[in-house]
Coordinates of C-alpha atoms in Angstrom, one line a residue:
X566 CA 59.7 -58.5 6.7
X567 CA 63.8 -57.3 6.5
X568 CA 65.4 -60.4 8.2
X569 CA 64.2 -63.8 9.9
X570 CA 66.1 -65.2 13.2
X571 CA 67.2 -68.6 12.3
X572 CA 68.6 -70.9 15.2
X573 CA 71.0 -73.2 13.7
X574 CA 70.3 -75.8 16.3
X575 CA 73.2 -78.6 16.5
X576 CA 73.7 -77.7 12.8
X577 CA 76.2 -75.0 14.0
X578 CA 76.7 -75.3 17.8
X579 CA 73.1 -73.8 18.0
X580 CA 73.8 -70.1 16.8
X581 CA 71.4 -67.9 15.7
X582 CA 71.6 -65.5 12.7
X583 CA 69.9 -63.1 10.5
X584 CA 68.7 -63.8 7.2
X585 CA 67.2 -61.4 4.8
X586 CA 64.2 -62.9 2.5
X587 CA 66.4 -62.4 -0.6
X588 CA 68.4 -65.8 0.6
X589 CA 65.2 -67.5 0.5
X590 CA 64.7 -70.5 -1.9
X591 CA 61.9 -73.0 -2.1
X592 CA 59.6 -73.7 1.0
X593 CA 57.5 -76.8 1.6
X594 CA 54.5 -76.6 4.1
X595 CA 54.2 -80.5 3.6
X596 CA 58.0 -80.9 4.9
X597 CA 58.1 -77.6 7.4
X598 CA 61.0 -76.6 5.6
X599 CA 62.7 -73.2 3.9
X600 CA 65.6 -73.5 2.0
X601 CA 68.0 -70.7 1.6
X602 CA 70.4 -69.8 -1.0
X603 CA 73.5 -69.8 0.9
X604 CA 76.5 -71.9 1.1
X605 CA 77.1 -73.7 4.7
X606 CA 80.4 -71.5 5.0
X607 CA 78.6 -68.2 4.9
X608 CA 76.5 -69.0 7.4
X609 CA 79.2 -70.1 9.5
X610 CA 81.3 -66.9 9.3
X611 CA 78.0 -65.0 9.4
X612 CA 78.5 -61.5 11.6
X613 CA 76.8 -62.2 14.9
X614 CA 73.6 -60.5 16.1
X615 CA 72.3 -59.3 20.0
X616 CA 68.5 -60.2 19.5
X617 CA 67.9 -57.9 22.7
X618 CA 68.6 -54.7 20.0
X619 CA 67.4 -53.4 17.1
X620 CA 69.2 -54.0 13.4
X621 CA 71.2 -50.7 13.3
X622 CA 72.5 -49.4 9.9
X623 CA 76.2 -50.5 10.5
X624 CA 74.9 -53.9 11.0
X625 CA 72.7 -54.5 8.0
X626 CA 75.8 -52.9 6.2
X627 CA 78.0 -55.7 7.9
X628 CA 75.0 -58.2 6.8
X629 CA 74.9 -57.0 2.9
X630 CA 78.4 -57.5 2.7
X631 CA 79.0 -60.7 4.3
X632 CA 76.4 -61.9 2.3
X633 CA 76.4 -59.9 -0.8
X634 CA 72.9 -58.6 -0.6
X635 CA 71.8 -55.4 -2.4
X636 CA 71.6 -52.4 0.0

């Protein structure tokens, strides 16, 4: 898996983004949740994404650095 499509829901006036597994933190299958190693302001400012196309390279480049992922 690259990236998972996370809707913000009214978190974030219901955006949805894409998250690489390397922001991952704990999960809980008791509690349905996942939490993520990111700061509410970078997913905020977080590039935006057209879930009708694939992930070109530019984006995942625009991705890495907004988030400061390894390439």
């Amino acid at each position: 898996m690259r990236y998972l499509v996370i809707k913000t829901g009214d978190w974030l006036a219901t955006r949805e983004i894409l998250l690489s597994p390397i922001s991952f933190g704990e999960s809980s299958l008791r509690t349905r949740t996942l939490s993520v190693r990111l700061t509410k302001q970078q997913i905020e400012s977080s590039p935006s994404i057209d879930l009708h196309k694939p992930v070109s390279l530019q984006h995942e480049v625009a991705l890495n650095e907004h988030y400061g992922w390894s390439h």
